[in-house]
PDB file of C-alpha atoms in Angstrom:
ATOM      1  CA  ALA U 378     116.738 -36.016   9.194  1.00 81.00           C
ATOM      2  CA  GLN U 379     120.186 -35.282   8.408  1.00 82.00           C
ATOM      3  CA  THR U 380     122.907 -36.309  10.694  1.00 89.00           C
ATOM      4  CA  ILE U 381     126.821 -35.412  10.556  1.00 92.00           C
ATOM      5  CA  HIS U 382     129.406 -37.885  12.204  1.00 94.00           C
ATOM      6  CA  GLN U 383     132.928 -37.072  12.810  1.00 95.00           C
ATOM      7  CA  TRP U 384     135.726 -39.735  13.879  1.00 96.00           C
ATOM      8  CA  PRO U 385     137.776 -40.100  15.853  1.00 96.00           C
ATOM      9  CA  VAL U 386     136.159 -37.959  18.738  1.00 93.00           C
ATOM     10  CA  ALA U 387     139.942 -37.203  20.056  1.00 94.00           C
ATOM     11  CA  GLU U 388     143.386 -38.375  18.885  1.00 95.00           C
ATOM     12  CA  ILE U 389     146.840 -38.004  20.287  1.00 97.00           C
ATOM     13  CA  LYS U 390     149.679 -38.502  17.604  1.00 97.00           C
ATOM     14  CA  ALA U 391     153.310 -37.845  17.390  1.00 97.00           C
ATOM     15  CA  VAL U 392     154.933 -35.172  15.053  1.00 97.00           C
ATOM     16  CA  GLY U 393     155.647 -36.727  11.768  1.00 97.00           C
ATOM     17  CA  SER U 394     152.815 -39.372  11.878  1.00 97.00           C
ATOM     18  CA  PRO U 395     150.324 -39.668   9.526  1.00 97.00           C
ATOM     19  CA  LEU U 396     146.663 -38.228  10.176  1.00 97.00           C
ATOM     20  CA  SER U 397     143.337 -39.240   8.907  1.00 97.00           C
ATOM     21  CA  LEU U 398     140.030 -37.623  10.079  1.00 97.00           C
ATOM     22  CA  GLY U 399     136.719 -38.404   8.670  1.00 97.00           C
ATOM     23  CA  CYS U 400     133.202 -37.104   8.343  1.00 97.00           C
ATOM     24  CA  THR U 401     129.964 -38.594   7.051  1.00 96.00           C
ATOM     25  CA  ILE U 402     126.835 -36.824   6.393  1.00 94.00           C
ATOM     26  CA  LYS U 403     123.657 -39.082   6.364  1.00 91.00           C
ATOM     27  CA  GLY U 404     120.076 -38.190   4.926  1.00 88.00           C
ATOM     28  CA  LYS U 405     121.165 -35.388   2.337  1.00 84.00           C
ATOM     29  CA  SER U 406     122.539 -35.885  -1.183  1.00 87.00           C
ATOM     30  CA  SER U 407     125.261 -33.759  -2.894  1.00 90.00           C
ATOM     31  CA  PRO U 408     125.711 -31.548   0.643  1.00 92.00           C
ATOM     32  CA  ASN U 409     128.215 -28.606   0.424  1.00 92.00           C
ATOM     33  CA  LEU U 410     131.074 -29.918   2.922  1.00 95.00           C
ATOM     34  CA  TYR U 411     133.452 -28.132   5.228  1.00 94.00           C
ATOM     35  CA  TRP U 412     136.360 -28.662   7.055  1.00 96.00           C
ATOM     36  CA  TYR U 413     137.393 -25.924   9.686  1.00 94.00           C
ATOM     37  CA  TRP U 414     140.231 -26.058  12.545  1.00 94.00           C
ATOM     38  CA  GLN U 415     140.344 -24.242  15.709  1.00 91.00           C
ATOM     39  CA  ALA U 416     143.597 -23.942  17.719  1.00 89.00           C
ATOM     40  CA  THR U 417     143.407 -23.949  21.341  1.00 82.00           C
ATOM     41  CA  GLY U 418     142.228 -20.347  22.159  1.00 79.00           C
ATOM     42  CA  GLY U 419     142.104 -19.270  18.628  1.00 83.00           C
ATOM     43  CA  THR U 420     139.903 -18.257  15.864  1.00 86.00           C
ATOM     44  CA  LEU U 421     137.762 -20.719  13.871  1.00 88.00           C
ATOM     45  CA  GLN U 422     139.107 -21.037  10.504  1.00 90.00           C
ATOM     46  CA  GLN U 423     137.966 -22.700   7.283  1.00 91.00           C
ATOM     47  CA  LEU U 424     140.379 -25.251   5.491  1.00 94.00           C
ATOM     48  CA  PHE U 425     138.379 -26.596   2.725  1.00 94.00           C
ATOM     49  CA  TYR U 426     135.045 -27.022   1.094  1.00 92.00           C
ATOM     50  CA  SER U 427     133.566 -29.179  -1.546  1.00 94.00           C
ATOM     51  CA  ILE U 428     130.374 -28.871  -3.606  1.00 92.00           C
ATOM     52  CA  THR U 429     130.636 -32.104  -5.406  1.00 93.00           C
ATOM     53  CA  VAL U 430     132.464 -35.576  -5.104  1.00 94.00           C
ATOM     54  CA  GLY U 431     136.034 -35.528  -6.086  1.00 93.00           C
ATOM     55  CA  GLN U 432     136.014 -31.660  -5.909  1.00 94.00           C
ATOM     56  CA  VAL U 433     138.019 -30.160  -3.084  1.00 95.00           C
ATOM     57  CA  GLU U 434     138.931 -26.494  -3.106  1.00 92.00           C
ATOM     58  CA  SER U 435     141.594 -25.528   0.016  1.00 90.00           C
ATOM     59  CA  VAL U 436     141.078 -22.313   1.891  1.00 88.00           C
ATOM     60  CA  VAL U 437     144.115 -22.138   4.022  1.00 85.00           C
ATOM     61  CA  GLN U 438     147.271 -23.850   3.535  1.00 77.00           C
ATOM     62  CA  LEU U 439     148.192 -25.592   6.712  1.00 85.00           C
ATOM     63  CA  ASN U 440     149.977 -28.800   5.180  1.00 92.00           C
ATOM     64  CA  LEU U 441     146.889 -30.710   5.094  1.00 96.00           C
ATOM     65  CA  SER U 442     144.975 -32.096   2.244  1.00 96.00           C
ATOM     66  CA  ALA U 443     141.224 -33.041   2.124  1.00 97.00           C
ATOM     67  CA  SER U 444     139.488 -35.439  -0.107  1.00 97.00           C
ATOM     68  CA  ARG U 445     135.811 -36.318  -0.982  1.00 97.00           C
ATOM     69  CA  PRO U 446     135.880 -39.976  -2.154  1.00 96.00           C
ATOM     70  CA  LYS U 447     131.998 -40.328  -1.733  1.00 95.00           C
ATOM     71  CA  ASP U 448     129.326 -37.884  -1.975  1.00 94.00           C
ATOM     72  CA  ASP U 449     128.671 -38.332   1.795  1.00 94.00           C
ATOM     73  CA  GLN U 450     131.877 -38.527   3.006  1.00 96.00           C
ATOM     74  CA  PHE U 451     134.805 -35.932   3.358  1.00 97.00           C
ATOM     75  CA  ILE U 452     138.250 -36.800   4.791  1.00 98.00           C
ATOM     76  CA  LEU U 453     140.999 -34.776   6.131  1.00 97.00           C
ATOM     77  CA  SER U 454     144.633 -36.006   6.067  1.00 97.00           C
ATOM     78  CA  THR U 455     148.230 -35.471   6.182  1.00 97.00           C
ATOM     79  CA  GLU U 456     151.402 -37.684   6.008  1.00 96.00           C
ATOM     80  CA  LYS U 457     153.543 -35.763   8.674  1.00 97.00           C
ATOM     81  CA  LEU U 458     151.854 -34.188  11.348  1.00 97.00           C
ATOM     82  CA  LEU U 459     153.377 -31.076  12.809  1.00 96.00           C
ATOM     83  CA  LEU U 460     153.109 -29.629  16.524  1.00 95.00           C
ATOM     84  CA  SER U 461     151.267 -26.639  14.817  1.00 94.00           C
ATOM     85  CA  HIS U 462     148.273 -28.845  13.655  1.00 96.00           C
ATOM     86  CA  SER U 463     147.040 -29.800  17.160  1.00 96.00           C
ATOM     87  CA  GLY U 464     143.532 -27.999  17.838  1.00 95.00           C
ATOM     88  CA  PHE U 465     139.899 -28.797  17.374  1.00 94.00           C
ATOM     89  CA  TYR U 466     138.733 -29.920  13.826  1.00 96.00           C
ATOM     90  CA  LEU U 467     135.195 -29.649  12.677  1.00 94.00           C
ATOM     91  CA  CYS U 468     133.176 -30.670   9.659  1.00 95.00           C
ATOM     92  CA  ALA U 469     130.206 -28.891   8.556  1.00 93.00           C
ATOM     93  CA  TRP U 470     127.505 -29.214   5.688  1.00 93.00           C
ATOM     94  CA  SER U 471     125.042 -27.114   4.058  1.00 90.00           C
ATOM     95  CA  ARG U 472     122.552 -27.615   1.481  1.00 87.00           C
ATOM     96  CA  ASN U 473     123.806 -24.466  -0.680  1.00 80.00           C
ATOM     97  CA  ASN U 474     125.857 -21.458  -0.088  1.00 75.00           C
ATOM     98  CA  ASN U 475     123.065 -19.549   1.493  1.00 74.00           C
ATOM     99  CA  GLN U 476     122.272 -21.980   4.178  1.00 80.00           C
ATOM    100  CA  ALA U 477     124.181 -21.866   7.611  1.00 82.00           C
ATOM    101  CA  PRO U 478     126.614 -24.516   7.623  1.00 87.00           C
ATOM    102  CA  LEU U 479     125.573 -27.155  10.369  1.00 89.00           C
ATOM    103  CA  PHE U 480     128.441 -28.643  12.260  1.00 91.00           C
ATOM    104  CA  GLY U 481     129.455 -32.108  13.870  1.00 91.00           C
ATOM    105  CA  GLU U 482     130.826 -32.515  17.060  1.00 90.00           C
ATOM    106  CA  GLY U 483     134.420 -32.148  16.283  1.00 92.00           C
ATOM    107  CA  THR U 484     137.977 -34.230  16.785  1.00 95.00           C
ATOM    108  CA  ARG U 485     140.402 -32.942  19.176  1.00 94.00           C
ATOM    109  CA  LEU U 486     143.883 -33.519  18.232  1.00 96.00           C
ATOM    110  CA  SER U 487     146.714 -33.351  20.264  1.00 96.00           C
ATOM    111  CA  VAL U 488     150.247 -33.501  18.513  1.00 96.00           C
ATOM    112  CA  LEU U 489     153.350 -34.409  20.887  1.00 95.00           C
TER     113      LEU U 489
ATOM    114  CA  GLN Z 873     140.088 -10.486   2.968  1.00 80.00           C
ATOM    115  CA  GLN Z 874     136.992  -9.962   5.592  1.00 85.00           C
ATOM    116  CA  LYS Z 875     138.103  -9.323   9.033  1.00 91.00           C
ATOM    117  CA  VAL Z 876     135.263 -10.040  11.512  1.00 94.00           C
ATOM    118  CA  GLN Z 877     135.664  -8.603  15.246  1.00 96.00           C
ATOM    119  CA  GLN Z 878     133.755  -9.364  18.136  1.00 97.00           C
ATOM    120  CA  SER Z 879     133.128  -7.353  21.398  1.00 97.00           C
ATOM    121  CA  PRO Z 880     133.020  -7.901  24.307  1.00 97.00           C
ATOM    122  CA  GLU Z 881     135.529 -10.779  24.534  1.00 95.00           C
ATOM    123  CA  SER Z 882     133.534 -11.654  27.695  1.00 96.00           C
ATOM    124  CA  LEU Z 883     130.220 -10.902  29.149  1.00 97.00           C
ATOM    125  CA  THR Z 884     128.432 -11.772  32.562  1.00 97.00           C
ATOM    126  CA  VAL Z 885     124.930 -11.333  32.834  1.00 97.00           C
ATOM    127  CA  SER Z 886     122.426 -12.450  35.464  1.00 96.00           C
ATOM    128  CA  GLU Z 887     119.795 -14.913  34.556  1.00 96.00           C
ATOM    129  CA  GLY Z 888     116.703 -13.051  32.760  1.00 91.00           C
ATOM    130  CA  ALA Z 889     118.659  -9.923  31.906  1.00 94.00           C
ATOM    131  CA  MET Z 890     119.221  -9.087  28.143  1.00 95.00           C
ATOM    132  CA  ALA Z 891     122.541 -10.161  26.864  1.00 97.00           C
ATOM    133  CA  SER Z 892     123.739  -7.956  23.884  1.00 98.00           C
ATOM    134  CA  LEU Z 893     126.790  -9.077  21.722  1.00 98.00           C
ATOM    135  CA  ASN Z 894     128.359  -6.964  19.005  1.00 98.00           C
ATOM    136  CA  CYS Z 895     130.364  -8.051  15.493  1.00 98.00           C
ATOM    137  CA  THR Z 896     131.768  -5.671  13.114  1.00 97.00           C
ATOM    138  CA  PHE Z 897     133.186  -6.744   9.830  1.00 95.00           C
ATOM    139  CA  SER Z 898     135.171  -4.943   7.238  1.00 93.00           C
ATOM    140  CA  ASP Z 899     133.703  -5.787   3.689  1.00 86.00           C
ATOM    141  CA  GLY Z 900     130.230  -4.330   3.530  1.00 84.00           C
ATOM    142  CA  THR Z 901     129.373  -6.292   0.454  1.00 84.00           C
ATOM    143  CA  SER Z 902     128.894  -9.434   2.404  1.00 85.00           C
ATOM    144  CA  ASN Z 903     125.245 -10.307   2.663  1.00 80.00           C
ATOM    145  CA  ASN Z 904     125.062 -13.629   4.546  1.00 88.00           C
ATOM    146  CA  PHE Z 905     125.558 -13.216   8.487  1.00 94.00           C
ATOM    147  CA  ARG Z 906     125.063 -15.868  11.244  1.00 94.00           C
ATOM    148  CA  TRP Z 907     125.448 -16.155  14.851  1.00 97.00           C
ATOM    149  CA  TYR Z 908     126.659 -19.493  16.398  1.00 95.00           C
ATOM    150  CA  ARG Z 909     127.416 -20.862  19.839  1.00 94.00           C
ATOM    151  CA  GLN Z 910     129.736 -23.244  20.965  1.00 89.00           C
ATOM    152  CA  HIS Z 911     129.557 -25.281  24.339  1.00 85.00           C
ATOM    153  CA  SER Z 912     133.075 -26.208  25.843  1.00 75.00           C
ATOM    154  CA  ALA Z 913     134.829 -26.923  22.320  1.00 64.00           C
ATOM    155  CA  LYS Z 914     132.161 -28.901  20.825  1.00 72.00           C
ATOM    156  CA  GLY Z 915     130.343 -28.475  17.682  1.00 79.00           C
ATOM    157  CA  LEU Z 916     128.467 -25.334  16.443  1.00 86.00           C
ATOM    158  CA  GLU Z 917     124.897 -24.557  17.084  1.00 91.00           C
ATOM    159  CA  VAL Z 918     123.569 -22.135  14.488  1.00 91.00           C
ATOM    160  CA  LEU Z 919     121.199 -19.559  16.262  1.00 96.00           C
ATOM    161  CA  VAL Z 920     120.279 -17.262  13.599  1.00 96.00           C
ATOM    162  CA  SER Z 921     120.967 -16.224  10.073  1.00 93.00           C
ATOM    163  CA  ILE Z 922     120.352 -12.843   8.543  1.00 94.00           C
ATOM    164  CA  PHE Z 923     120.665 -11.627   4.940  1.00 91.00           C
ATOM    165  CA  SER Z 924     119.240  -8.211   4.557  1.00 93.00           C
ATOM    166  CA  ASP Z 925     119.649  -4.893   6.886  1.00 95.00           C
ATOM    167  CA  GLY Z 926     117.264  -4.965   9.957  1.00 96.00           C
ATOM    168  CA  GLU Z 927     116.149  -7.653  12.444  1.00 97.00           C
ATOM    169  CA  LYS Z 928     115.540 -11.315  12.369  1.00 97.00           C
ATOM    170  CA  GLU Z 929     114.210 -13.044  15.631  1.00 97.00           C
ATOM    171  CA  GLU Z 930     114.653 -16.847  16.423  1.00 96.00           C
ATOM    172  CA  GLY Z 931     113.093 -17.853  19.605  1.00 96.00           C
ATOM    173  CA  ARG Z 932     114.836 -15.896  22.289  1.00 97.00           C
ATOM    174  CA  PHE Z 933     117.685 -14.687  19.765  1.00 98.00           C
ATOM    175  CA  THR Z 934     117.214 -11.700  17.813  1.00 98.00           C
ATOM    176  CA  ALA Z 935     119.907 -10.389  15.190  1.00 98.00           C
ATOM    177  CA  HIS Z 936     120.337  -6.861  13.892  1.00 98.00           C
ATOM    178  CA  LEU Z 937     122.361  -6.115  10.865  1.00 96.00           C
ATOM    179  CA  ASN Z 938     123.345  -2.650   9.772  1.00 95.00           C
ATOM    180  CA  ARG Z 939     125.667  -3.189   6.822  1.00 93.00           C
ATOM    181  CA  ALA Z 940     126.170   0.645   6.062  1.00 93.00           C
ATOM    182  CA  ASN Z 941     127.760   0.421   9.801  1.00 94.00           C
ATOM    183  CA  LEU Z 942     129.592  -2.842   9.120  1.00 95.00           C
ATOM    184  CA  HIS Z 943     127.540  -4.148  12.106  1.00 96.00           C
ATOM    185  CA  VAL Z 944     125.733  -6.952  13.134  1.00 97.00           C
ATOM    186  CA  SER Z 945     124.554  -7.603  16.594  1.00 98.00           C
ATOM    187  CA  LEU Z 946     122.974 -10.594  18.800  1.00 98.00           C
ATOM    188  CA  HIS Z 947     120.453  -9.908  21.506  1.00 98.00           C
ATOM    189  CA  ILE Z 948     119.412 -12.929  23.848  1.00 98.00           C
ATOM    190  CA  ARG Z 949     116.150 -12.333  25.611  1.00 97.00           C
ATOM    191  CA  GLU Z 950     115.741 -13.788  29.224  1.00 96.00           C
ATOM    192  CA  PRO Z 951     118.979 -15.711  29.081  1.00 97.00           C
ATOM    193  CA  GLN Z 952     119.513 -18.798  31.336  1.00 96.00           C
ATOM    194  CA  PRO Z 953     122.603 -20.414  32.732  1.00 95.00           C
ATOM    195  CA  SER Z 954     122.283 -23.206  29.971  1.00 94.00           C
ATOM    196  CA  ASP Z 955     123.007 -20.233  27.434  1.00 96.00           C
ATOM    197  CA  SER Z 956     126.721 -19.771  28.878  1.00 96.00           C
ATOM    198  CA  ALA Z 957     129.110 -20.554  25.793  1.00 95.00           C
ATOM    199  CA  VAL Z 958     131.072 -19.113  23.531  1.00 94.00           C
ATOM    200  CA  TYR Z 959     129.179 -17.256  20.818  1.00 97.00           C
ATOM    201  CA  LEU Z 960     130.569 -16.874  17.327  1.00 95.00           C
ATOM    202  CA  CYS Z 961     129.777 -14.369  14.508  1.00 96.00           C
ATOM    203  CA  ALA Z 962     130.305 -15.834  11.060  1.00 93.00           C
ATOM    204  CA  VAL Z 963     130.449 -13.580   7.879  1.00 92.00           C
ATOM    205  CA  ASN Z 964     130.049 -15.304   4.572  1.00 86.00           C
ATOM    206  CA  SER Z 965     132.168 -13.716   1.874  1.00 80.00           C
ATOM    207  CA  ASN Z 966     132.964 -15.368  -1.524  1.00 73.00           C
ATOM    208  CA  ASN Z 967     132.095 -18.661  -0.378  1.00 70.00           C
ATOM    209  CA  ARG Z 968     134.230 -18.497   2.540  1.00 79.00           C
ATOM    210  CA  ILE Z 969     133.004 -18.127   6.150  1.00 85.00           C
ATOM    211  CA  PHE Z 970     135.042 -15.921   8.464  1.00 90.00           C
ATOM    212  CA  PHE Z 971     134.598 -16.309  12.209  1.00 92.00           C
ATOM    213  CA  GLY Z 972     135.167 -13.755  14.869  1.00 93.00           C
ATOM    214  CA  ASP Z 973     137.257 -14.571  17.900  1.00 91.00           C
ATOM    215  CA  GLY Z 974     133.973 -14.990  20.055  1.00 94.00           C
ATOM    216  CA  THR Z 975     132.188 -13.780  23.084  1.00 96.00           C
ATOM    217  CA  GLN Z 976     132.278 -15.874  26.325  1.00 95.00           C
ATOM    218  CA  LEU Z 977     129.082 -15.236  27.836  1.00 97.00           C
ATOM    219  CA  VAL Z 978     128.410 -16.496  31.366  1.00 97.00           C
ATOM    220  CA  VAL Z 979     124.834 -16.503  32.591  1.00 97.00           C
ATOM    221  CA  LYS Z 980     124.520 -16.438  36.149  1.00 96.00           C
ATOM    222  CA  PRO Z 981     121.715 -17.706  38.062  1.00 94.00           C
TER     223      PRO Z 981
END
């Protein structure tokens, strides 16, 4: 069975500090991978998606970047956090564009 | 760009009574619709996917799609208190997934 794991579960960071959030999928090769962001009380927005290693497409510009260094790993990062980066970050995977993405448990980020 | 709107914002039903949630979208060329639910800002659980007009049932969850009316609904049969959550409508459009703002469902015992 496929499993998706996100880390950390929660993070409190200072404005201007760097950030790195991780996501790993086990049990499936060459998955489509996605990053989503949800501001507190806000709408879930797709940030990035990746169909293959080394290839990432940006959907929404939020001064964040994503990378896929390995087939089963998706990293979300920034060198300088903004207050507006606070929220809930979700990683998801799917077999293809037709399958419903399956989500991880998320990372709650508070930027102070 | 696809716009997805859900109604009502919140819904309270009694245990066992049918719960009906609505979702409208702006681009009728999409053919990929899903309903998810989210418990207290946790990961999303997919409930039902529907790709053509008509009805799709997954257990107690039934989705109805009418693309001509730009409408997809979710009906929850015999809801239980454990079904209390935020329900999200998702529309896949040009390799992007657009979510509605969600309906907060409360099921009272």
